[in-house]
PDB file of N, CA and C in Angstrom:
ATOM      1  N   UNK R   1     -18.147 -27.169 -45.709  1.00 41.00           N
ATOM      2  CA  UNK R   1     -17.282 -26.006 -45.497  1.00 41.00           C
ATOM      3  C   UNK R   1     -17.275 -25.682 -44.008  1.00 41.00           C
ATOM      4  N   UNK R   2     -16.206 -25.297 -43.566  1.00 44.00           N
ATOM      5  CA  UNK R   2     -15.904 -25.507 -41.945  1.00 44.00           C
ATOM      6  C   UNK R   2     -16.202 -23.714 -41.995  1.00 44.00           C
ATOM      7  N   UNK R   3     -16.364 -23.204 -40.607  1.00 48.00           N
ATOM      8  CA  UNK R   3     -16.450 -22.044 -40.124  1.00 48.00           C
ATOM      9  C   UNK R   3     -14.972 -20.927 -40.584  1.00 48.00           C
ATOM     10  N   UNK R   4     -13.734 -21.965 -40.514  1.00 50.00           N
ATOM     11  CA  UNK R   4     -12.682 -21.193 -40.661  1.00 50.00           C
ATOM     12  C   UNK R   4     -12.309 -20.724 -41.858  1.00 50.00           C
ATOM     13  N   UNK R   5     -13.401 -21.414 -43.095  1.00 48.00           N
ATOM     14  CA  UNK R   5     -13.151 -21.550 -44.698  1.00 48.00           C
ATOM     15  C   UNK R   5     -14.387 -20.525 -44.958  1.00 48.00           C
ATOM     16  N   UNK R   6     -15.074 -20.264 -44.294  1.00 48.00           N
ATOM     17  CA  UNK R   6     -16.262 -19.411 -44.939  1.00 48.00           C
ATOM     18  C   UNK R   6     -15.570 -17.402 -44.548  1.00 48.00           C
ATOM     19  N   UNK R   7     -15.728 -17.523 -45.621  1.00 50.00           N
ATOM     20  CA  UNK R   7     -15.652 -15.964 -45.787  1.00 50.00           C
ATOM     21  C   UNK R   7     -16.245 -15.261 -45.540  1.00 50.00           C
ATOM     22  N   UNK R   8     -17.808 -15.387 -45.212  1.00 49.00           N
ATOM     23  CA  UNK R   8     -18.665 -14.621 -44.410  1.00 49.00           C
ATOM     24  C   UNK R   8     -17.994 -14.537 -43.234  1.00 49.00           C
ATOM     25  N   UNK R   9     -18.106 -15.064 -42.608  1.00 52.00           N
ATOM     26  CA  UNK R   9     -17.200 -15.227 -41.097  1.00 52.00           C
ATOM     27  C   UNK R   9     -16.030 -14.619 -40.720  1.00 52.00           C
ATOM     28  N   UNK R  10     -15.785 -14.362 -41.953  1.00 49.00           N
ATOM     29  CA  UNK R  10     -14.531 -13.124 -41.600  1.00 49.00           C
ATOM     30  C   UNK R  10     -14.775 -11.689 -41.994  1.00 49.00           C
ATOM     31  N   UNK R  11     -15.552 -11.949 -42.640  1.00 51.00           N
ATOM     32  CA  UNK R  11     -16.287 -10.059 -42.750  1.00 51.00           C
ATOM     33  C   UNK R  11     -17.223  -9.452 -41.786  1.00 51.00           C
ATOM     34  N   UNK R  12     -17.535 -10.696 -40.972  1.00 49.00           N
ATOM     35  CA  UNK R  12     -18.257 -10.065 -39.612  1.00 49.00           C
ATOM     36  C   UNK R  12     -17.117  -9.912 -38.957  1.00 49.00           C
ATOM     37  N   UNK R  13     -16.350 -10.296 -38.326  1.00 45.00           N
ATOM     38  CA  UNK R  13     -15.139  -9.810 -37.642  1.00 45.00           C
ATOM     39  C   UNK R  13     -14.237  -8.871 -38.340  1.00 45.00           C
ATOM     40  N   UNK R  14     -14.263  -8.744 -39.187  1.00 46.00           N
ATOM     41  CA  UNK R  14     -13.639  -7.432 -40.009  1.00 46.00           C
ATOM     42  C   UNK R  14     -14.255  -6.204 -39.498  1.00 46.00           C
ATOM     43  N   UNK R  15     -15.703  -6.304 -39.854  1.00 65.00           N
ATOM     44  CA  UNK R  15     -16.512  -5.035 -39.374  1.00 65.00           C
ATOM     45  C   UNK R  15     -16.652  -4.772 -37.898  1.00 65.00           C
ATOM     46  N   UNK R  16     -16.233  -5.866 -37.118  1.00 86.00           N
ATOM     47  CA  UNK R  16     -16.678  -5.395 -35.488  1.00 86.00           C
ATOM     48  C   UNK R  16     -15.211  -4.520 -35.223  1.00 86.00           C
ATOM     49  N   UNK R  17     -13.992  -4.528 -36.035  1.00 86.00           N
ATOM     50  CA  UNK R  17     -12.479  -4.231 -35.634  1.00 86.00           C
ATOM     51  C   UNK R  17     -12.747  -2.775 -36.323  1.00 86.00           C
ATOM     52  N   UNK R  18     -13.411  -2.997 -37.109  1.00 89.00           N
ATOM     53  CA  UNK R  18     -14.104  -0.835 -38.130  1.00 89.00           C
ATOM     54  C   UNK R  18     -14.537  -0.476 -36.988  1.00 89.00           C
ATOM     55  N   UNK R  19     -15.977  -1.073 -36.422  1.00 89.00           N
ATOM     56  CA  UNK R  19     -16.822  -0.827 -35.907  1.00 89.00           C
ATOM     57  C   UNK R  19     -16.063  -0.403 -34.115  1.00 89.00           C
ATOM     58  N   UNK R  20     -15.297  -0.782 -33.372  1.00 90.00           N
ATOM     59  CA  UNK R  20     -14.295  -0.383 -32.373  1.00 90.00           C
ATOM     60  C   UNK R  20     -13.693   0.821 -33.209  1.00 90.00           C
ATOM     61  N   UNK R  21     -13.042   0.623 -34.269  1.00 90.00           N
ATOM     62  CA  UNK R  21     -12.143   1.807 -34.193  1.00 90.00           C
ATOM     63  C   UNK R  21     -12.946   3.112 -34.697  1.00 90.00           C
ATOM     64  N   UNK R  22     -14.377   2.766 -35.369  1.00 90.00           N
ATOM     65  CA  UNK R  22     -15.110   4.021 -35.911  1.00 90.00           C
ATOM     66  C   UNK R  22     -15.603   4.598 -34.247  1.00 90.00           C
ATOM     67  N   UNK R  23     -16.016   4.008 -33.786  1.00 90.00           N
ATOM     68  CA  UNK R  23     -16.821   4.027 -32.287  1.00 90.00           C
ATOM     69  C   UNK R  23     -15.613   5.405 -31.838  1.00 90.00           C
ATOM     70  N   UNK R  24     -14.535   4.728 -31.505  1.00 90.00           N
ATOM     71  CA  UNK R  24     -13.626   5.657 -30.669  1.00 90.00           C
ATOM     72  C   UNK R  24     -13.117   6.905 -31.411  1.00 90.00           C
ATOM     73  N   UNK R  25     -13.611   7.112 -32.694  1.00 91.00           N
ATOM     74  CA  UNK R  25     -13.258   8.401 -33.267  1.00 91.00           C
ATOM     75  C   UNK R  25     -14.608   9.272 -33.243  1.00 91.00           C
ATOM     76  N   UNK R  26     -15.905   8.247 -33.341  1.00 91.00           N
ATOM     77  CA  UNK R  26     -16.836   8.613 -33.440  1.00 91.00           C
ATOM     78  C   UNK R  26     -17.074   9.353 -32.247  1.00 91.00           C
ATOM     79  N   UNK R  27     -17.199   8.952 -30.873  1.00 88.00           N
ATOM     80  CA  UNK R  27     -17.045   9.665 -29.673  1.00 88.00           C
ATOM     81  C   UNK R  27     -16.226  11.057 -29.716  1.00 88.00           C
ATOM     82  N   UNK R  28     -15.146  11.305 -30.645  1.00 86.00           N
ATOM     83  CA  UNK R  28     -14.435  12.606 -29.916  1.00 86.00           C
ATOM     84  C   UNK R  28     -15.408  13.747 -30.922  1.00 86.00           C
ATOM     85  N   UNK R  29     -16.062  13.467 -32.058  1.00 87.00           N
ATOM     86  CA  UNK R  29     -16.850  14.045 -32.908  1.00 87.00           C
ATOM     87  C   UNK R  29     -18.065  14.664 -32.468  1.00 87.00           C
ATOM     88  N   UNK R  30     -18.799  13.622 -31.634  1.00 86.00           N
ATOM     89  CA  UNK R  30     -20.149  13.846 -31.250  1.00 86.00           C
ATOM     90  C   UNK R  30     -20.401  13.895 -30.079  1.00 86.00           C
ATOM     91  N   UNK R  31     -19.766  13.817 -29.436  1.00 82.00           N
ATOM     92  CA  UNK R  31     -19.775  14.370 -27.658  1.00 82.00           C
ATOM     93  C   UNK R  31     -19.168  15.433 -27.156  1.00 82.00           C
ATOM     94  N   UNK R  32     -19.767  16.254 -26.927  1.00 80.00           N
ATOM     95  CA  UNK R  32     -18.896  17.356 -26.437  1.00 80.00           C
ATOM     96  C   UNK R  32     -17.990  17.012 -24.338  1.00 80.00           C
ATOM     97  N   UNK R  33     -18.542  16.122 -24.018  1.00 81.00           N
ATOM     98  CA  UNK R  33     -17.514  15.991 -22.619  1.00 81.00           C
ATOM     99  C   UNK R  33     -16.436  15.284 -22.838  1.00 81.00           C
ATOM    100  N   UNK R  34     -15.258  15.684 -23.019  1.00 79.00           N
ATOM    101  CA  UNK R  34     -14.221  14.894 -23.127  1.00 79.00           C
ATOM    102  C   UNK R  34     -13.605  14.511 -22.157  1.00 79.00           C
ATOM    103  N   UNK R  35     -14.103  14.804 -21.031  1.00 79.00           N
ATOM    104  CA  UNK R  35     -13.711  13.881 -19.289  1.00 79.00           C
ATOM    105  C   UNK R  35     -14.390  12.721 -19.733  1.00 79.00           C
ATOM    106  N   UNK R  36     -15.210  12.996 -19.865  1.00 83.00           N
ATOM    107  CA  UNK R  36     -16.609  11.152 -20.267  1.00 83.00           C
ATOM    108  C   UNK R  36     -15.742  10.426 -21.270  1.00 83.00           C
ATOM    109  N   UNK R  37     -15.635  11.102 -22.868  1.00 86.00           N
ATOM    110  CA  UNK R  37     -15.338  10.807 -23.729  1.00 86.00           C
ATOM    111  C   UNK R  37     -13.911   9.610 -23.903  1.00 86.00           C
ATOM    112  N   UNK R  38     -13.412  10.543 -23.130  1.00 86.00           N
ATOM    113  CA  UNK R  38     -11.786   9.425 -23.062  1.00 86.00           C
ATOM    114  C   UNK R  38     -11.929   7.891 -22.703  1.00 86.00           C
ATOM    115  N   UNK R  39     -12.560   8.208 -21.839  1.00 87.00           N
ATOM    116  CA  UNK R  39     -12.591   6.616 -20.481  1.00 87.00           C
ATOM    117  C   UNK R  39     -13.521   5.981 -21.474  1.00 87.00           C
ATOM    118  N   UNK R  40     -14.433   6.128 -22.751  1.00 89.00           N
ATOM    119  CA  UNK R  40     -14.774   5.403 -23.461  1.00 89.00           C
ATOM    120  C   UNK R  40     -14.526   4.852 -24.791  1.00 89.00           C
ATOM    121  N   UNK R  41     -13.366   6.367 -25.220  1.00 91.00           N
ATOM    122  CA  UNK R  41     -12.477   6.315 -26.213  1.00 91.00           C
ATOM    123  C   UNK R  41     -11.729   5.276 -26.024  1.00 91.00           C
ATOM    124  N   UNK R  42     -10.615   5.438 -24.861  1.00 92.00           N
ATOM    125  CA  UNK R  42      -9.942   4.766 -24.813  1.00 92.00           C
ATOM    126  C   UNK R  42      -9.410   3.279 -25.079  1.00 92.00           C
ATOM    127  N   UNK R  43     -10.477   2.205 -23.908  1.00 93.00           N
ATOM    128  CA  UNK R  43     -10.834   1.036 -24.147  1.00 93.00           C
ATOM    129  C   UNK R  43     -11.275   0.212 -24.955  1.00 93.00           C
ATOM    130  N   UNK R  44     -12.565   0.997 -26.447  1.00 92.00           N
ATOM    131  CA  UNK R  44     -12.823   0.750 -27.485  1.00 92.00           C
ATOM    132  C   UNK R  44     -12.043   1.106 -28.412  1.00 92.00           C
ATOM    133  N   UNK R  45     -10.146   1.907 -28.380  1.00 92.00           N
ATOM    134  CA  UNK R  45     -10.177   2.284 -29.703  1.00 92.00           C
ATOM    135  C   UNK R  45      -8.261   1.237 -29.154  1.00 92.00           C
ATOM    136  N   UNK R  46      -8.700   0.851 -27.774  1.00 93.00           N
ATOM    137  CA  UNK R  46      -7.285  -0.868 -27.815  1.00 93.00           C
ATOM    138  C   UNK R  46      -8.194  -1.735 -27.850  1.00 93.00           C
ATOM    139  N   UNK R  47      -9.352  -2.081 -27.954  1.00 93.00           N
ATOM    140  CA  UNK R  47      -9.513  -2.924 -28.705  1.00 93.00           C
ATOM    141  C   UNK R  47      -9.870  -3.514 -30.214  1.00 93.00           C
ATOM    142  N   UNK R  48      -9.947  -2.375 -30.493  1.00 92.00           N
ATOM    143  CA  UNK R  48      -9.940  -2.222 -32.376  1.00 92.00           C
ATOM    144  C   UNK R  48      -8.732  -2.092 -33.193  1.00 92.00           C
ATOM    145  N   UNK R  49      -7.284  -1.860 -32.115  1.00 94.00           N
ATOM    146  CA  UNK R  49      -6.436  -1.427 -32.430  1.00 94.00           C
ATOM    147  C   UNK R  49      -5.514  -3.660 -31.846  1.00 94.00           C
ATOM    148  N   UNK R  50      -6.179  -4.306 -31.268  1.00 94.00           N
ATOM    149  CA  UNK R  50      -5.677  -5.918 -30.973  1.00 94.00           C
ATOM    150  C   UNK R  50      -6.440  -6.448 -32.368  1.00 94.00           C
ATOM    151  N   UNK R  51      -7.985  -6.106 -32.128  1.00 92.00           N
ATOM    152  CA  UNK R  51      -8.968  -6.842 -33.292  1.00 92.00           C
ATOM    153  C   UNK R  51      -7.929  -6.773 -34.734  1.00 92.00           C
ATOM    154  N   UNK R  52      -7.986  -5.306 -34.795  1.00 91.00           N
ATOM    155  CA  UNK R  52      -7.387  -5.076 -35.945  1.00 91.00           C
ATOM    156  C   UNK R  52      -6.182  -5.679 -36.324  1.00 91.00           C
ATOM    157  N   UNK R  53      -5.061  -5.868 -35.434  1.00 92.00           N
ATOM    158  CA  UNK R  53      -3.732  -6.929 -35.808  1.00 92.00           C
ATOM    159  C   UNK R  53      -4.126  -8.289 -35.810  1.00 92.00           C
ATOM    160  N   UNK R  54      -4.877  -8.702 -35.218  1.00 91.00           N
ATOM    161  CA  UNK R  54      -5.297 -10.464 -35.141  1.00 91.00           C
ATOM    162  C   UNK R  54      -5.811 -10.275 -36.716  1.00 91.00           C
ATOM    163  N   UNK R  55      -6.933  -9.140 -37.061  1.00 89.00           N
ATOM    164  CA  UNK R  55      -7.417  -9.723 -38.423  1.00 89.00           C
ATOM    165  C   UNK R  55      -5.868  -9.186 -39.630  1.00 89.00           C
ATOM    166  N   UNK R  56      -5.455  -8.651 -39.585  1.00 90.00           N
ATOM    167  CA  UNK R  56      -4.504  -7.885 -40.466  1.00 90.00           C
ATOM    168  C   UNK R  56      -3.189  -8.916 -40.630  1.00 90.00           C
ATOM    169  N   UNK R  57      -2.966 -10.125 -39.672  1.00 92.00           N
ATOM    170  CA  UNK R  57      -2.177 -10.896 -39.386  1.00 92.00           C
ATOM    171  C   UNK R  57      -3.322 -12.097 -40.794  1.00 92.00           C
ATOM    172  N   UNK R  58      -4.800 -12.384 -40.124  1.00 89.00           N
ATOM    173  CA  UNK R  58      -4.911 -13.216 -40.422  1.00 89.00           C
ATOM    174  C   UNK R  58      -5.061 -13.380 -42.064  1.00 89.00           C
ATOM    175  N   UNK R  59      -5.887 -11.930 -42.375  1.00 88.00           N
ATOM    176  CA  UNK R  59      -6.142 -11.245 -43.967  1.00 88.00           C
ATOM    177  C   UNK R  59      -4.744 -11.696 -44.833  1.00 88.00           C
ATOM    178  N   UNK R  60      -3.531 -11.076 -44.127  1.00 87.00           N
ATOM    179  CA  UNK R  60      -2.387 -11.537 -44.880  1.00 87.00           C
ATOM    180  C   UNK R  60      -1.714 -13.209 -44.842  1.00 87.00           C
ATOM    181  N   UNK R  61      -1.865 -13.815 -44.006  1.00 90.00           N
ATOM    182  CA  UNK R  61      -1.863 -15.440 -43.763  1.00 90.00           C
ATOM    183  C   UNK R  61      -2.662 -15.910 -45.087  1.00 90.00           C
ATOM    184  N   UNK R  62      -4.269 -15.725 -45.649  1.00 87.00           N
ATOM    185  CA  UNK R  62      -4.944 -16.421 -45.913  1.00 87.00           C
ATOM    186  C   UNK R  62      -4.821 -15.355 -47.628  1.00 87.00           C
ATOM    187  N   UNK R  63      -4.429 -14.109 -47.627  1.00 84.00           N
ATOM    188  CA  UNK R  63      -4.208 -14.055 -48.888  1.00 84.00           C
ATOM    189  C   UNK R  63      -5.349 -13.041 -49.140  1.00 84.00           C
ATOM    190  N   UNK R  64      -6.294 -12.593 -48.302  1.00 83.00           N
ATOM    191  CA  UNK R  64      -7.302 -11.604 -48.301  1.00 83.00           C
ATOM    192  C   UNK R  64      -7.003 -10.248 -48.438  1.00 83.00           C
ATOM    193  N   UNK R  65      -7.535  -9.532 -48.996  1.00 84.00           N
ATOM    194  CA  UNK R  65      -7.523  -8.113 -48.934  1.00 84.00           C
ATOM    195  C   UNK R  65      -7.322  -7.332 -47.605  1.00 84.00           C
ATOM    196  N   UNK R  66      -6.347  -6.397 -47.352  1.00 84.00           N
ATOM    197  CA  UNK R  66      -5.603  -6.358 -46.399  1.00 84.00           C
ATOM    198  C   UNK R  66      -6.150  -4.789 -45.721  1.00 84.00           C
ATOM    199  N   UNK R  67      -7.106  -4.096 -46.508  1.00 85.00           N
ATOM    200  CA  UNK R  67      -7.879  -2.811 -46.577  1.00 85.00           C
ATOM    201  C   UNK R  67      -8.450  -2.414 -45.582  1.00 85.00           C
ATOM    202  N   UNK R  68      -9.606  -3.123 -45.329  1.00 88.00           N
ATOM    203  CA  UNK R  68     -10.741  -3.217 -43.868  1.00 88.00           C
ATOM    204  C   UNK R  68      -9.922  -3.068 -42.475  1.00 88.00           C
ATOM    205  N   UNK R  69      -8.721  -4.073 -42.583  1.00 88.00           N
ATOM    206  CA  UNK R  69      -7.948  -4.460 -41.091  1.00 88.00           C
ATOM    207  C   UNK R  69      -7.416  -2.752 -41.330  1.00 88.00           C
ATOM    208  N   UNK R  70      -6.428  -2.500 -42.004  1.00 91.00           N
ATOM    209  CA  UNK R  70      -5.859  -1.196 -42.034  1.00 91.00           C
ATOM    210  C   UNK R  70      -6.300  -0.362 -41.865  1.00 91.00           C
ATOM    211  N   UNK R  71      -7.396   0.028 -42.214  1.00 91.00           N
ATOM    212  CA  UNK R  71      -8.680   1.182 -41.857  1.00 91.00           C
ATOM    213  C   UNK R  71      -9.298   0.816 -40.766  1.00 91.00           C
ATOM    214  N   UNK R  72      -9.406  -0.177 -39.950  1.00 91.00           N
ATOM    215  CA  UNK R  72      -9.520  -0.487 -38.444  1.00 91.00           C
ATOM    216  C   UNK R  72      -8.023  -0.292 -37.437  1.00 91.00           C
ATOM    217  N   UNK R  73      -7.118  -0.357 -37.925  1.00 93.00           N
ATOM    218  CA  UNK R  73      -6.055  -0.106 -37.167  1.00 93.00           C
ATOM    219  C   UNK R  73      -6.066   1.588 -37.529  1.00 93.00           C
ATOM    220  N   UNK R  74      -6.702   1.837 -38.243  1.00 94.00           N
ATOM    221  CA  UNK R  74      -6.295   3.253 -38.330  1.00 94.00           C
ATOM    222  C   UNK R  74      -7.245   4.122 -37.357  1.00 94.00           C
ATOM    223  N   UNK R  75      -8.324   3.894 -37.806  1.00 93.00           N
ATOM    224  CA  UNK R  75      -9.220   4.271 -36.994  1.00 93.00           C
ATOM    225  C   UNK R  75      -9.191   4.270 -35.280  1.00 93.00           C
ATOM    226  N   UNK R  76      -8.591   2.894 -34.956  1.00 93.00           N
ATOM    227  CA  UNK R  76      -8.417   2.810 -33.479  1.00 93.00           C
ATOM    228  C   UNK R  76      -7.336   3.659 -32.818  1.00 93.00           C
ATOM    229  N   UNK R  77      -5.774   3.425 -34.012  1.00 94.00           N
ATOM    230  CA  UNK R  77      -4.926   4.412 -33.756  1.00 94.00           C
ATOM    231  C   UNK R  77      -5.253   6.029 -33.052  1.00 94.00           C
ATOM    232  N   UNK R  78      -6.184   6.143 -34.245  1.00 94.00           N
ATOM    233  CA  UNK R  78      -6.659   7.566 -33.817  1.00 94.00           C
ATOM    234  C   UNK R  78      -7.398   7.649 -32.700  1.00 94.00           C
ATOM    235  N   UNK R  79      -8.654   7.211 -32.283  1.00 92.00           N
ATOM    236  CA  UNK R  79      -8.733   7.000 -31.771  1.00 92.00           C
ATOM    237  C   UNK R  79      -8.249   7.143 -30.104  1.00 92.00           C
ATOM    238  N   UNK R  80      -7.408   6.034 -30.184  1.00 93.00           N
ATOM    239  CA  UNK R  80      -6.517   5.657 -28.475  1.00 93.00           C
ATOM    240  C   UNK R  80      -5.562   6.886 -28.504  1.00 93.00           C
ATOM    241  N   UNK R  81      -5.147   6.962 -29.691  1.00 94.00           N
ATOM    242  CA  UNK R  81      -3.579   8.319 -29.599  1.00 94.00           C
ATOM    243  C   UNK R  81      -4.899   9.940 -28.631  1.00 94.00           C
ATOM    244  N   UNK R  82      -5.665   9.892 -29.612  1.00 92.00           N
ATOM    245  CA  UNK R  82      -6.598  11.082 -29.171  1.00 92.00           C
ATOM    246  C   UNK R  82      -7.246  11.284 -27.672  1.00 92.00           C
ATOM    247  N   UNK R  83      -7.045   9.742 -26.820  1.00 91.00           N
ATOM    248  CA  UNK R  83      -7.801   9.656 -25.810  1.00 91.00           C
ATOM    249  C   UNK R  83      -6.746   9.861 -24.908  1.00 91.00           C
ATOM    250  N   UNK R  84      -5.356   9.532 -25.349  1.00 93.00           N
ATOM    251  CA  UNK R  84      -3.717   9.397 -24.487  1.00 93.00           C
ATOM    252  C   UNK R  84      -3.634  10.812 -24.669  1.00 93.00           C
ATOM    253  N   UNK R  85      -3.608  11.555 -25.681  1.00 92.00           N
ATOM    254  CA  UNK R  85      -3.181  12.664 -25.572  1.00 92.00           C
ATOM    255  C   UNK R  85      -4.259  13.613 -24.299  1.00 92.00           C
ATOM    256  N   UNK R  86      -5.236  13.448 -24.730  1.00 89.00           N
ATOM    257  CA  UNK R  86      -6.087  14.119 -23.753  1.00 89.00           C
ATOM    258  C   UNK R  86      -6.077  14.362 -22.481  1.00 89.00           C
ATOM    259  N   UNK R  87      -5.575  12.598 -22.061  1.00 88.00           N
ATOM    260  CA  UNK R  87      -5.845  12.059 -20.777  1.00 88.00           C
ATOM    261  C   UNK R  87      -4.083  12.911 -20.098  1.00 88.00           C
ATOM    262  N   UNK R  88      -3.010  13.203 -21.059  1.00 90.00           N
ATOM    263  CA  UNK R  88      -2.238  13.509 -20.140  1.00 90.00           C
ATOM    264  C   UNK R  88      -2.028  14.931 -20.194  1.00 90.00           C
ATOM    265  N   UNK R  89      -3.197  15.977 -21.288  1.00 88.00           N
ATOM    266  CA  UNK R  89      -3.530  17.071 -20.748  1.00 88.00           C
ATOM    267  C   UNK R  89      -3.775  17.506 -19.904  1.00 88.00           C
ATOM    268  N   UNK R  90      -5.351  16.657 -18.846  1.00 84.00           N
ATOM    269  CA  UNK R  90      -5.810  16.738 -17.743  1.00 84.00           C
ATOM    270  C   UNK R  90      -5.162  16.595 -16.929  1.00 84.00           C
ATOM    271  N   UNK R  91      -4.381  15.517 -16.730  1.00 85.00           N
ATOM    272  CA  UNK R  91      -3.350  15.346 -15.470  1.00 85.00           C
ATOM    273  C   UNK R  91      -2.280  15.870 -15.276  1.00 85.00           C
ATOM    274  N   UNK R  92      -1.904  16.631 -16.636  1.00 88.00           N
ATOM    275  CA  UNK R  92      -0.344  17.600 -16.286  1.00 88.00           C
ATOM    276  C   UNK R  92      -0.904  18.864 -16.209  1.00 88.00           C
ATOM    277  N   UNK R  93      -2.643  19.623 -16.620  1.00 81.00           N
ATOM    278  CA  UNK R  93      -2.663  20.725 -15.948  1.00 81.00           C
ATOM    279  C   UNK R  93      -3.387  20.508 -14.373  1.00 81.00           C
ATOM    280  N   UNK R  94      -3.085  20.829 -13.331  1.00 75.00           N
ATOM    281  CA  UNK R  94      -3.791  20.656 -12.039  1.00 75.00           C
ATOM    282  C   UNK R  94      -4.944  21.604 -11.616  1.00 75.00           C
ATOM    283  N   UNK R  95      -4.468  22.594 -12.860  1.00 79.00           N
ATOM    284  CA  UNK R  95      -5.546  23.981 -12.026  1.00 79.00           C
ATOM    285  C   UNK R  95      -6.274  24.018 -13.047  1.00 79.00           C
ATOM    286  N   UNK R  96      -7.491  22.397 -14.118  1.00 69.00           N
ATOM    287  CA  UNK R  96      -8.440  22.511 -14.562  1.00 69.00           C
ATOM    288  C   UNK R  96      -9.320  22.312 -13.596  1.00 69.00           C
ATOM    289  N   UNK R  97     -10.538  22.799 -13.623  1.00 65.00           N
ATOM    290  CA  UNK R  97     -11.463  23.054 -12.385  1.00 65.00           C
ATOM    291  C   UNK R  97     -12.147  21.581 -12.711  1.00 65.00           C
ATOM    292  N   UNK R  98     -11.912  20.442 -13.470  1.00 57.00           N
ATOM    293  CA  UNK R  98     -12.596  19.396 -13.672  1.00 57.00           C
ATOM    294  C   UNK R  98     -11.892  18.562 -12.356  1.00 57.00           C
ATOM    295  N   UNK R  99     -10.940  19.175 -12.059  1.00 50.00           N
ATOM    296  CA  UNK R  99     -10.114  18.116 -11.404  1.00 50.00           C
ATOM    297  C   UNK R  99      -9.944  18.692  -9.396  1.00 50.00           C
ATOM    298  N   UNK R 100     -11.308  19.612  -9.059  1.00 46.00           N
ATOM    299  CA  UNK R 100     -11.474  19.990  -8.089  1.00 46.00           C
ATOM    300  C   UNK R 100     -11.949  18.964  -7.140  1.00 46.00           C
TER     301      UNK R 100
END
């Protein structure tokens, strides 16, 4: 059985595309600095939000349950949308004192 036929092998990459998009929701929950928060949101919740279409492409190619990828695209969605929205709070108000 080759690497590309084992199904283990795709449930570890399933969970690292959760695991990005839980990360970047997980951050806006449990951190209270959301100057910090974004710049780490951000980057982890596009890449859970690529992971997640490569596996959601591949889940449906091979006939797999299509659940995990979707709840990783969801998660990242939220995620990146939450870190965009933020990020153009800060920069369209000028007179937050974060930005002295």
């Amino acid at each position: 059985m080759s690497s590309a036929d084992d199904p283990a092998a795709g449930r570890s990459r399933r969970s690292l595309a959760v695991a990005f998009g839980g990360a970047s929701v997980a951050f806006w929950f449990c951190c209270p600095f959301w100057m910090l928060v974004w710049l780490l949101a951000l980057p982890l919740g596009l890449a859970g939000l690529v992971r997640g279409v490569i596996e959601f492409r591949a889940a449906s190619r091979l006939g797999h349950s299509r659940g995990e990828p979707l709840a990783a695209l969801v998660l990242s969605a939220i995620g990146t949308a939450a870190a965009i929205v933020y990020m153009a709070f800060v920069f369209t108000h000028p007179d937050l004192p974060i930005q002295d």
